[in-house]
Amino acid sequence: MIKIQQSTLYGEAAARIRDMINEGQLLPGTRIPEKKLCEQFGISRTPLREALKVLASEGMVELLPNRGARVVRLTRQMLEETYSVMGALEGLSGELACRYISEAEVADIQALHYQMMAHYKRREIRPYFEFNQRIHDAIMLASRNEVLRETHASLNYRIQRVRYATNMTDEYWKQAVADHEAMIDCLLDRDGERLGTILREHLRHKLVVAAASGVIDDDRTDPC
Amino acid sequence: MIKIQQSTLYGEAAARIRDMINEGQLLPGTRIPEKKLCEQFGISRTPLREALKVLASEGMVELLPNRGARVVRLTRQMLEETYSVMGALEGLSGELACRYISEAEVADIQALHYQMMAHYKRREIRPYFEFNQRIHDAIMLASRNEVLRETHASLNYRIQRVRYATNMTDEYWKQAVADHEAMIDCLLDRDGERLGTILREHLRHKLVVAAASGVIDDDRTDPC
DNA sequence: GAAATGAATTATGAATACAAAACAGAAAAA
DNA sequence: TTTTTCTGTTTTGTATTCATAATTCATTTC
């Protein structure tokens, strides 16, 4: 049986705007011009406005009544707050994953880990990120908690654009890889408590790098 | 200077639908009739549909393409997942609160605690809940993390209707009060780690009661 | 020259109109 | 009787329209 995935215009629009924000085509703090995007997407304002409502509750844009939608700025404060919350969520995912994960899933994650390591050794940052993300996703899935997964995903959207702009120092990269090595050990031992701790720490390290990425919109004059 | 709070129709509508769900006027699994609600609220379909998009990303309703909106069912599984995530979030709030809370805020929480205790002794469940919630909110505020607060609030919406239907056993109620006593001690000692642990435990206790509340929509035939 | 005022323009918020899909019920076929 | 097909109705998704609030920019005033 083939699953028909019914797509809606507002869903498509939301996804495209999300990408545009992450890729820097829509800049933080700037207005999102409804009319322009409607023409670009070839849709009317109704579904586009619905998409903006969705993005607003995801925290990607902010809606100012009668003044339109703006791309939210990633302040340092907000980034710290978000990483703190994501740390708690990923920590929980680690704890739960160790309780429920199957042998096969652990093996899959190990495989992903080795692929990631290969890209690390070759200093191929994009593919490295790719596999890195897939490992974290796999742990999320293993936690058998959809609410957790969705909540995490929603926060993750907001900070994706940081990742697009991150430049890793050798020192941090080494640390990140070490974290991942330890994570694999925890999974093999089913040591949920320690995996949770490592993941929370891991997120704290990520914050440091992210904060230095240059997409932070602090101390810019805010014309609101 | 008076702050003008600009309200939008879709925001109002979202709030009203939320309340209707929590108060049982819109039943889980049932369709949300656009036309009817439009007439009831005296608005057109456009803002109402926007409200539904917001509620959908909050997890209050689910949108089936071309088949309208339904109130999501609270399955036991989902309730467990949600409490698990909220436990992690409240745990974090406890840890952070101990780092940042002021003397005055601790005093306020103590005052709320004594008011809550008064209602506990008189077995006045509604006011007890009221103060209980206010204490948890106050800790959230003290954590100085808006992202955390909003994420928690969003999850809290979904399970509010359980709280409306909870009947407390004496045993659980006693336990809950004991938890709260311990929480106050932690705040006074600024013992974040322990407060975090207590809050996570506290949420686990809440789950047990909630699961027995009778608003769980398991094993009902699903006509989808 | 800078700030303030006001009309013209533009964008947003909400209502209405139209197209397409889902639903319901009657009639026909197995 | 049960199943299927067809048709009319209802409901949803999207486009369009209209009213109102915000913005812009030229003009006036200090």
Short mmCIF file of C-alpha atoms (C1' of nucleotides) in Angstrom, two decimals:
data_model
loop_
_atom_site.label_atom_id
_atom_site.label_comp_id
_atom_site.label_asym_id
_atom_site.label_seq_id
_atom_site.Cartn_x
_atom_site.Cartn_y
_atom_site.Cartn_z
CA MET A 1 0.00 0.00 0.00
CA ILE A 2 1.34 3.33 -1.04
CA LYS A 3 0.92 6.12 1.40
CA ILE A 4 -0.47 9.11 -0.36
CA GLN A 5 0.99 12.15 1.24
CA GLN A 6 -1.55 14.84 0.85
CA SER A 7 0.21 18.11 0.61
CA THR A 8 -1.40 21.42 1.22
CA LEU A 9 -0.41 24.74 -0.15
CA TYR A 10 0.12 26.25 3.26
CA GLY A 11 2.34 23.34 4.25
CA GLU A 12 4.45 23.73 1.15
CA ALA A 13 4.69 27.45 1.67
CA ALA A 14 5.74 27.02 5.29
CA ALA A 15 8.49 24.61 4.28
CA ARG A 16 9.77 26.92 1.58
CA ILE A 17 9.81 29.96 3.83
CA ARG A 18 11.63 27.93 6.46
CA ASP A 19 14.29 27.04 3.92
CA MET A 20 14.55 30.61 2.72
CA ILE A 21 15.19 31.78 6.26
CA ASN A 22 17.79 29.10 6.88
CA GLU A 23 19.56 29.81 3.63
CA GLY A 24 19.67 33.50 4.31
CA GLN A 25 17.31 34.56 1.54
CA LEU A 26 15.08 36.11 4.18
CA LEU A 27 17.13 38.04 6.68
CA PRO A 28 16.47 38.25 10.42
CA GLY A 29 14.56 41.33 11.44
CA THR A 30 13.31 42.02 7.95
CA ARG A 31 9.70 42.07 6.95
CA ILE A 32 8.31 39.16 5.05
CA PRO A 33 6.56 40.69 2.04
CA GLU A 34 3.36 38.74 1.54
CA LYS A 35 2.67 39.94 -1.94
CA LYS A 36 6.13 39.21 -3.24
CA LEU A 37 6.17 35.69 -1.84
CA CYS A 38 2.69 35.02 -3.19
CA GLU A 39 3.87 35.89 -6.67
CA GLN A 40 7.05 33.90 -6.22
CA PHE A 41 5.19 30.81 -5.02
CA GLY A 42 2.27 31.31 -7.39
CA ILE A 43 -0.33 31.12 -4.64
CA SER A 44 -2.77 33.54 -3.11
CA ARG A 45 -2.41 35.29 0.19
CA THR A 46 -4.72 33.01 2.14
CA PRO A 47 -2.53 29.90 2.26
CA LEU A 48 0.58 32.02 2.63
CA ARG A 49 -0.83 33.75 5.67
CA GLU A 50 -1.77 30.40 7.14
CA ALA A 51 1.81 29.29 6.65
CA LEU A 52 3.00 32.34 8.53
CA LYS A 53 0.79 31.43 11.47
CA VAL A 54 2.41 28.02 11.61
CA LEU A 55 5.91 29.47 11.38
CA ALA A 56 5.02 31.93 14.11
CA SER A 57 4.09 29.21 16.56
CA GLU A 58 7.31 27.45 15.62
CA GLY A 59 9.16 30.58 16.59
CA MET A 60 10.64 31.17 13.15
CA VAL A 61 8.80 34.43 12.54
CA GLU A 62 6.98 36.90 14.69
CA LEU A 63 3.64 38.43 13.80
CA LEU A 64 3.05 42.02 14.70
CA PRO A 65 -0.64 42.83 14.35
CA ASN A 66 -1.25 45.11 11.38
CA ARG A 67 2.48 45.27 10.76
CA GLY A 68 3.11 41.96 9.14
CA ALA A 69 5.53 39.14 9.75
CA ARG A 70 9.20 39.45 10.48
CA VAL A 71 11.97 36.90 10.63
CA VAL A 72 12.90 36.56 14.29
CA ARG A 73 16.36 37.58 15.29
CA LEU A 74 18.60 35.09 16.92
CA THR A 75 19.93 36.94 19.89
CA ARG A 76 22.65 35.44 21.96
CA GLN A 77 20.24 35.20 24.85
CA MET A 78 17.69 33.34 22.81
CA LEU A 79 20.31 30.98 21.45
CA GLU A 80 21.49 30.18 24.95
CA GLU A 81 17.96 29.57 26.11
CA THR A 82 17.17 27.33 23.17
CA TYR A 83 20.30 25.23 23.57
CA SER A 84 19.58 24.88 27.24
CA VAL A 85 16.12 23.49 26.53
CA MET A 86 17.37 21.30 23.71
CA GLY A 87 20.00 19.96 26.04
CA ALA A 88 17.34 18.85 28.48
CA LEU A 89 15.35 17.26 25.66
CA GLU A 90 18.29 15.45 24.12
CA GLY A 91 19.38 14.36 27.56
CA LEU A 92 15.98 12.79 28.09
CA SER A 93 16.14 11.20 24.66
CA GLY A 94 19.41 9.56 25.66
CA GLU A 95 17.98 8.20 28.88
CA LEU A 96 14.91 6.82 27.19
CA ALA A 97 16.80 5.49 24.19
CA CYS A 98 18.97 3.29 26.40
CA ARG A 99 15.81 1.80 27.82
CA TYR A 100 14.14 0.98 24.52
CA ILE A 101 16.74 0.78 21.77
CA SER A 102 17.17 -2.49 19.87
CA GLU A 103 20.41 -4.19 18.92
CA ALA A 104 19.78 -3.38 15.30
CA GLU A 105 19.31 0.29 16.04
CA VAL A 106 22.52 0.46 18.02
CA ALA A 107 24.31 -1.17 15.11
CA ASP A 108 22.81 1.38 12.73
CA ILE A 109 23.99 4.22 14.88
CA GLN A 110 27.44 2.70 15.06
CA ALA A 111 27.50 2.54 11.29
CA LEU A 112 26.46 6.18 11.04
CA HIS A 113 29.15 7.01 13.54
CA TYR A 114 31.88 5.42 11.45
CA GLN A 115 30.66 7.21 8.35
CA MET A 116 30.73 10.44 10.28
CA MET A 117 34.25 9.71 11.46
CA ALA A 118 35.37 9.17 7.91
CA HIS A 119 34.18 12.66 6.99
CA TYR A 120 35.79 14.03 10.14
CA LYS A 121 39.15 12.65 9.15
CA ARG A 122 38.79 14.18 5.70
CA ARG A 123 37.58 17.44 7.22
CA GLU A 124 34.44 17.34 5.10
CA ILE A 125 32.22 19.53 7.19
CA ARG A 126 28.92 19.32 5.34
CA PRO A 127 28.72 15.52 5.21
CA TYR A 128 29.98 15.46 8.78
CA PHE A 129 27.03 17.61 9.86
CA GLU A 130 24.70 15.42 7.88
CA PHE A 131 25.69 12.24 9.69
CA ASN A 132 25.95 14.02 12.99
CA GLN A 133 22.34 15.11 12.67
CA ARG A 134 21.28 11.63 11.61
CA ILE A 135 22.85 10.12 14.72
CA HIS A 136 21.00 12.50 16.99
CA ASP A 137 17.79 11.83 15.10
CA ALA A 138 18.29 8.10 15.48
CA ILE A 139 18.66 8.45 19.24
CA MET A 140 15.53 10.58 19.29
CA LEU A 141 13.66 7.87 17.42
CA ALA A 142 14.95 5.21 19.77
CA SER A 143 13.52 7.10 22.72
CA ARG A 144 10.04 6.05 21.55
CA ASN A 145 8.58 9.41 22.44
CA GLU A 146 6.90 11.27 19.61
CA VAL A 147 6.06 14.30 21.73
CA LEU A 148 9.72 14.61 22.61
CA ARG A 149 10.74 14.24 19.00
CA GLU A 150 8.33 16.89 17.76
CA THR A 151 9.14 19.33 20.52
CA HIS A 152 12.83 18.95 19.79
CA ALA A 153 12.30 19.27 16.06
CA SER A 154 10.38 22.48 16.51
CA LEU A 155 13.19 24.07 18.51
CA ASN A 156 15.71 22.73 16.06
CA TYR A 157 14.08 24.58 13.19
CA ARG A 158 14.78 27.88 14.85
CA ILE A 159 18.50 27.39 15.15
CA GLN A 160 19.14 25.56 11.89
CA ARG A 161 20.45 28.71 10.31
CA VAL A 162 23.21 28.86 12.88
CA ARG A 163 24.37 25.47 11.77
CA TYR A 164 24.48 26.68 8.20
CA ALA A 165 26.91 29.35 9.28
CA THR A 166 29.04 27.48 11.77
CA ASN A 167 32.76 27.29 11.36
CA MET A 168 34.30 24.68 13.60
CA THR A 169 37.54 25.17 15.41
CA ASP A 170 39.80 22.14 15.49
CA GLU A 171 39.61 22.10 19.24
CA TYR A 172 35.81 22.01 19.34
CA TRP A 173 35.58 19.52 16.54
CA LYS A 174 37.88 17.17 18.43
CA GLN A 175 35.72 17.55 21.53
CA ALA A 176 32.53 16.89 19.58
CA VAL A 177 33.97 13.70 18.15
CA ALA A 178 35.08 12.61 21.61
CA ASP A 179 31.51 13.20 22.85
CA HIS A 180 30.23 11.01 20.08
CA GLU A 181 32.67 8.22 20.89
CA ALA A 182 31.44 8.28 24.47
CA MET A 183 27.83 8.27 23.30
CA ILE A 184 28.38 5.05 21.39
CA ASP A 185 29.88 3.44 24.49
CA CYS A 186 26.87 4.45 26.55
CA LEU A 187 24.50 3.01 23.97
CA LEU A 188 26.37 -0.28 23.94
CA ASP A 189 26.26 -0.39 27.74
CA ARG A 190 22.70 0.91 27.84
CA ASP A 191 23.92 3.50 30.31
CA GLY A 192 21.08 5.99 30.01
CA GLU A 193 22.07 8.24 32.84
CA ARG A 194 25.55 8.81 31.49
CA LEU A 195 24.33 9.22 27.91
CA GLY A 196 21.90 11.85 29.14
CA THR A 197 24.69 13.72 30.86
CA ILE A 198 26.95 13.53 27.84
CA LEU A 199 24.22 14.81 25.54
CA ARG A 200 23.47 17.74 27.81
CA GLU A 201 27.18 18.58 27.89
CA HIS A 202 27.41 18.07 24.14
CA LEU A 203 24.71 20.65 23.57
CA ARG A 204 26.52 23.07 25.83
CA HIS A 205 29.61 22.70 23.66
CA LYS A 206 27.55 23.25 20.56
CA LEU A 207 26.29 26.49 22.01
CA VAL A 208 29.77 27.87 22.38
CA VAL A 209 30.50 27.27 18.72
CA ALA A 210 27.12 28.50 17.60
CA ALA A 211 27.47 31.69 19.57
CA ALA A 212 30.63 32.47 17.63
CA SER A 213 29.07 31.75 14.27
CA GLY A 214 28.30 35.28 13.25
CA VAL A 215 24.59 34.93 12.66
CA ILE A 216 23.78 36.38 16.05
CA ASP A 217 21.73 39.54 15.69
CA ASP A 218 22.56 41.22 18.97
CA ASP A 219 23.41 44.86 19.29
CA ARG A 220 21.88 45.74 15.99
CA THR A 221 19.58 48.71 16.08
CA ASP A 222 16.06 47.45 16.19
CA PRO A 223 13.70 49.64 14.16
CA CYS A 224 10.54 48.43 15.91
CA MET B 1 2.10 55.12 29.03
CA ILE B 2 -0.72 52.74 28.38
CA LYS B 3 0.12 49.62 26.53
CA ILE B 4 -2.36 49.00 23.79
CA GLN B 5 -2.80 45.33 23.41
CA GLN B 6 -3.69 44.66 19.86
CA SER B 7 -5.84 41.65 19.59
CA THR B 8 -6.55 39.76 16.45
CA LEU B 9 -9.59 37.76 15.62
CA TYR B 10 -7.63 34.61 15.02
CA GLY B 11 -5.93 34.94 18.38
CA GLU B 12 -9.25 35.35 20.14
CA ALA B 13 -10.70 32.43 18.27
CA ALA B 14 -7.75 30.22 19.15
CA ALA B 15 -8.12 31.06 22.82
CA ARG B 16 -11.85 30.36 22.80
CA ILE B 17 -11.47 27.03 21.01
CA ARG B 18 -8.75 26.06 23.47
CA ASP B 19 -11.13 26.76 26.34
CA MET B 20 -13.95 24.90 24.67
CA ILE B 21 -11.75 21.84 24.33
CA ASN B 22 -10.59 22.03 27.92
CA GLU B 23 -14.10 22.49 29.23
CA GLY B 24 -15.39 19.57 27.24
CA GLN B 25 -17.60 21.54 24.86
CA LEU B 26 -15.59 20.14 21.98
CA LEU B 27 -15.00 16.45 22.47
CA PRO B 28 -11.84 14.54 21.56
CA GLY B 29 -12.02 12.84 18.20
CA THR B 30 -14.91 14.92 17.01
CA ARG B 31 -14.81 17.19 14.05
CA ILE B 32 -14.59 20.89 14.59
CA PRO B 33 -17.35 22.36 12.43
CA GLU B 34 -15.98 25.52 10.87
CA LYS B 35 -19.30 26.96 9.88
CA LYS B 36 -20.89 26.47 13.25
CA LEU B 37 -18.04 28.06 15.15
CA CYS B 38 -17.93 30.97 12.71
CA GLU B 39 -21.55 31.72 13.45
CA GLN B 40 -21.03 31.24 17.15
CA PHE B 41 -18.05 33.58 17.25
CA GLY B 42 -19.49 35.96 14.71
CA ILE B 43 -16.44 35.86 12.49
CA SER B 44 -15.69 34.62 9.01
CA ARG B 45 -13.88 31.45 8.11
CA THR B 46 -10.54 33.06 7.36
CA PRO B 47 -9.52 33.98 10.92
CA LEU B 48 -11.07 30.80 12.28
CA ARG B 49 -9.02 28.66 9.95
CA GLU B 50 -5.90 30.56 10.94
CA ALA B 51 -6.71 29.84 14.56
CA LEU B 52 -6.95 26.14 13.74
CA LYS B 53 -3.48 26.22 12.22
CA VAL B 54 -2.12 27.66 15.44
CA LEU B 55 -3.94 25.09 17.56
CA ALA B 56 -2.65 22.35 15.30
CA SER B 57 0.97 23.29 15.88
CA GLU B 58 0.20 23.41 19.59
CA GLY B 59 -1.03 19.85 19.32
CA MET B 60 -4.57 20.64 20.44
CA VAL B 61 -6.19 19.69 17.16
CA GLU B 62 -5.13 17.71 14.15
CA LEU B 63 -5.76 18.80 10.58
CA LEU B 64 -6.64 16.16 8.04
CA PRO B 65 -6.33 17.59 4.53
CA ASN B 66 -9.74 18.02 2.93
CA ARG B 67 -11.35 16.48 5.98
CA GLY B 68 -11.19 19.29 8.44
CA ALA B 69 -9.96 19.64 11.98
CA ARG B 70 -10.48 17.24 14.85
CA VAL B 71 -9.82 17.54 18.54
CA VAL B 72 -6.86 15.29 19.28
CA ARG B 73 -7.46 12.34 21.51
CA LEU B 74 -5.46 12.02 24.65
CA THR B 75 -4.26 8.48 24.54
CA ARG B 76 -2.50 7.00 27.50
CA GLN B 77 0.65 6.76 25.43
CA MET B 78 0.55 10.39 24.49
CA LEU B 79 -0.11 11.44 28.05
CA GLU B 80 2.88 9.47 29.25
CA GLU B 81 5.07 10.97 26.57
CA THR B 82 3.93 14.48 27.35
CA TYR B 83 4.48 14.16 31.07
CA SER B 84 7.89 12.70 30.44
CA VAL B 85 8.88 15.73 28.38
CA MET B 86 7.28 18.16 30.81
CA GLY B 87 9.19 16.47 33.59
CA ALA B 88 12.46 17.18 31.82
CA LEU B 89 11.43 20.78 31.22
CA GLU B 90 10.26 21.41 34.77
CA GLY B 91 13.36 19.70 36.07
CA LEU B 92 15.46 22.13 34.08
CA SER B 93 13.35 25.03 35.32
CA GLY B 94 14.13 23.96 38.88
CA GLU B 95 17.85 23.79 38.22
CA LEU B 96 17.94 27.18 36.55
CA ALA B 97 15.61 28.81 39.05
CA CYS B 98 17.96 27.98 41.92
CA ARG B 99 20.69 29.75 40.02
CA TYR B 100 18.79 32.93 39.32
CA ILE B 101 15.94 33.33 41.77
CA SER B 102 15.84 36.36 44.05
CA GLU B 103 15.04 36.44 47.76
CA ALA B 104 11.79 38.22 47.01
CA GLU B 105 10.74 35.56 44.54
CA VAL B 106 11.45 32.77 46.97
CA ALA B 107 9.37 34.60 49.56
CA ASP B 108 6.54 34.95 47.05
CA ILE B 109 6.61 31.26 46.32
CA GLN B 110 6.61 30.48 50.01
CA ALA B 111 3.54 32.65 50.41
CA LEU B 112 1.82 30.85 47.55
CA HIS B 113 2.78 27.59 49.17
CA TYR B 114 1.10 28.49 52.45
CA GLN B 115 -2.02 29.60 50.64
CA MET B 116 -2.03 26.32 48.78
CA MET B 117 -1.61 24.43 52.04
CA ALA B 118 -4.59 26.20 53.51
CA HIS B 119 -6.75 24.95 50.65
CA TYR B 120 -5.24 21.50 50.99
CA LYS B 121 -6.26 21.31 54.64
CA ARG B 122 -9.79 22.36 53.70
CA ARG B 123 -9.81 19.92 50.79
CA GLU B 124 -10.72 22.72 48.39
CA ILE B 125 -9.47 21.17 45.20
CA ARG B 126 -10.02 23.98 42.71
CA PRO B 127 -8.22 26.68 44.65
CA TYR B 128 -5.55 24.14 45.50
CA PHE B 129 -4.93 23.55 41.80
CA GLU B 130 -4.89 27.26 41.19
CA PHE B 131 -2.09 27.91 43.65
CA ASN B 132 -0.29 24.76 42.67
CA GLN B 133 -0.14 25.97 39.09
CA ARG B 134 0.97 29.41 40.19
CA ILE B 135 3.88 27.94 42.12
CA HIS B 136 5.08 25.99 39.12
CA ASP B 137 4.68 29.08 36.95
CA ALA B 138 6.69 31.13 39.41
CA ILE B 139 9.56 28.63 39.27
CA MET B 140 9.37 28.72 35.48
CA LEU B 141 9.64 32.50 35.56
CA ALA B 142 12.56 32.35 37.95
CA SER B 143 14.45 30.15 35.52
CA ARG B 144 14.91 33.21 33.29
CA ASN B 145 14.38 31.17 30.16
CA GLU B 146 11.56 32.31 27.92
CA VAL B 147 12.05 29.52 25.41
CA LEU B 148 11.67 27.03 28.22
CA ARG B 149 8.58 28.78 29.52
CA GLU B 150 6.89 28.86 26.13
CA THR B 151 7.77 25.29 25.27
CA HIS B 152 6.38 24.14 28.58
CA ALA B 153 3.26 26.24 28.22
CA SER B 154 2.58 24.78 24.81
CA LEU B 155 2.71 21.23 26.13
CA ASN B 156 0.68 22.23 29.15
CA TYR B 157 -2.19 23.37 26.93
CA ARG B 158 -2.62 19.88 25.59
CA ILE B 159 -3.10 18.24 28.94
CA GLN B 160 -5.06 20.95 30.70
CA ARG B 161 -8.26 19.08 30.14
CA VAL B 162 -6.92 16.20 32.18
CA ARG B 163 -6.47 18.53 35.10
CA TYR B 164 -10.06 19.65 34.75
CA ALA B 165 -11.13 16.06 35.22
CA THR B 166 -8.71 14.87 37.86
CA ASN B 167 -9.95 13.40 41.09
CA MET B 168 -7.23 13.16 43.67
CA THR B 169 -6.80 10.23 45.98
CA ASP B 170 -5.84 11.11 49.52
CA GLU B 171 -2.64 9.18 49.12
CA TYR B 172 -1.52 11.03 46.02
CA TRP B 173 -2.55 14.37 47.40
CA LYS B 174 -0.43 13.77 50.48
CA GLN B 175 2.52 12.85 48.28
CA ALA B 176 2.06 15.94 46.12
CA VAL B 177 2.07 18.17 49.17
CA ALA B 178 5.18 16.45 50.47
CA ASP B 179 6.86 17.12 47.12
CA HIS B 180 5.96 20.76 47.43
CA GLU B 181 7.37 20.99 50.95
CA ALA B 182 10.63 19.57 49.65
CA MET B 183 10.60 22.00 46.74
CA ILE B 184 10.47 24.94 49.10
CA ASP B 185 13.43 23.58 51.03
CA CYS B 186 15.42 23.25 47.83
CA LEU B 187 14.63 26.81 46.83
CA LEU B 188 15.73 28.11 50.19
CA ASP B 189 18.97 26.13 49.92
CA ARG B 190 19.33 26.96 46.25
CA ASP B 191 19.79 23.25 45.66
CA GLY B 192 19.05 23.14 41.96
CA GLU B 193 20.04 19.59 41.34
CA ARG B 194 17.74 18.22 44.00
CA LEU B 195 14.89 20.54 42.99
CA GLY B 196 15.25 19.28 39.46
CA THR B 197 15.03 15.70 40.60
CA ILE B 198 12.01 16.38 42.78
CA LEU B 199 10.20 18.14 39.96
CA ARG B 200 10.84 15.27 37.56
CA GLU B 201 9.53 12.85 40.18
CA HIS B 202 6.60 15.15 40.90
CA LEU B 203 5.58 15.05 37.26
CA ARG B 204 5.78 11.28 37.29
CA HIS B 205 3.35 11.22 40.20
CA LYS B 206 1.05 13.57 38.39
CA LEU B 207 1.00 11.22 35.45
CA VAL B 208 -0.29 8.36 37.56
CA VAL B 209 -3.23 10.43 38.74
CA ALA B 210 -3.88 11.89 35.33
CA ALA B 211 -3.90 8.48 33.72
CA ALA B 212 -6.73 7.48 36.05
CA SER B 213 -8.75 10.60 35.36
CA GLY B 214 -11.14 9.14 32.85
CA VAL B 215 -10.47 11.54 30.00
CA ILE B 216 -8.17 9.08 28.30
CA ASP B 217 -9.47 8.18 24.89
CA ASP B 218 -7.81 4.84 24.40
CA ASP B 219 -9.52 1.78 22.98
CA ARG B 220 -12.33 3.75 21.50
CA THR B 221 -13.20 2.84 17.97
CA ASP B 222 -11.57 5.33 15.72
CA PRO B 223 -13.73 6.09 12.67
CA CYS B 224 -10.87 7.52 10.61
"C1'" DG C 1 17.89 72.57 8.23
"C1'" DA C 2 15.01 69.60 11.34
"C1'" DA C 3 10.69 68.29 12.91
"C1'" DA C 4 5.82 67.95 12.28
"C1'" DT C 5 1.67 67.51 9.52
"C1'" DG C 6 -1.30 65.40 6.19
"C1'" DA C 7 -2.65 63.29 1.84
"C1'" DA C 8 -1.53 59.38 -1.25
"C1'" DT C 9 0.04 54.85 -1.39
"C1'" DT C 10 0.68 50.39 0.19
"C1'" DA C 11 0.07 46.37 3.10
"C1'" DT C 12 -2.57 43.94 6.29
"C1'" DG C 13 -6.91 41.84 8.35
"C1'" DA C 14 -11.16 39.95 7.46
"C1'" DA C 15 -15.24 38.73 4.52
"C1'" DT C 16 -16.93 36.84 0.54
"C1'" DA C 17 -16.91 34.00 -3.68
"C1'" DC C 18 -15.73 30.14 -6.23
"C1'" DA C 19 -13.68 25.35 -7.19
"C1'" DA C 20 -12.85 20.85 -5.71
"C1'" DA C 21 -13.04 17.23 -2.63
"C1'" DA C 22 -15.61 14.47 0.76
"C1'" DC C 23 -19.94 12.87 2.45
"C1'" DA C 24 -24.75 11.04 2.45
"C1'" DG C 25 -28.47 8.87 0.69
"C1'" DA C 26 -31.19 6.88 -2.93
"C1'" DA C 27 -31.36 3.83 -6.77
"C1'" DA C 28 -29.52 -0.09 -9.24
"C1'" DA C 29 -27.04 -4.44 -9.52
"C1'" DA C 30 -25.35 -8.74 -7.50
"C1'" DT D 1 -30.21 -8.52 1.74
"C1'" DT D 2 -25.89 -6.69 0.64
"C1'" DT D 3 -23.02 -4.19 -2.22
"C1'" DT D 4 -22.16 -0.76 -5.63
"C1'" DT D 5 -22.86 3.29 -8.22
"C1'" DC D 6 -24.58 7.59 -9.00
"C1'" DT D 7 -26.08 12.18 -7.78
"C1'" DG D 8 -27.06 16.08 -4.82
"C1'" DT D 9 -25.41 18.31 -0.73
"C1'" DT D 10 -22.16 19.79 2.38
"C1'" DT D 11 -17.63 21.07 3.64
"C1'" DT D 12 -13.12 22.27 2.81
"C1'" DG D 13 -9.25 24.73 0.21
"C1'" DT D 14 -8.03 28.64 -2.34
"C1'" DA D 15 -8.71 33.02 -4.71
"C1'" DT D 16 -10.60 37.41 -4.74
"C1'" DT D 17 -12.49 41.49 -2.81
"C1'" DC D 18 -13.18 45.07 0.49
"C1'" DA D 19 -12.18 47.88 4.68
"C1'" DT D 20 -8.85 49.60 7.64
"C1'" DA D 21 -4.53 50.40 9.57
"C1'" DA D 22 0.33 51.53 8.59
"C1'" DT D 23 3.76 53.62 5.76
"C1'" DT D 24 5.70 56.94 2.64
"C1'" DC D 25 6.80 61.21 1.06
"C1'" DA D 26 5.91 65.81 -0.14
"C1'" DT D 27 4.65 69.98 2.20
"C1'" DT D 28 4.50 73.07 5.89
"C1'" DT D 29 6.09 75.08 10.14
"C1'" DC D 30 9.41 76.36 13.46
#
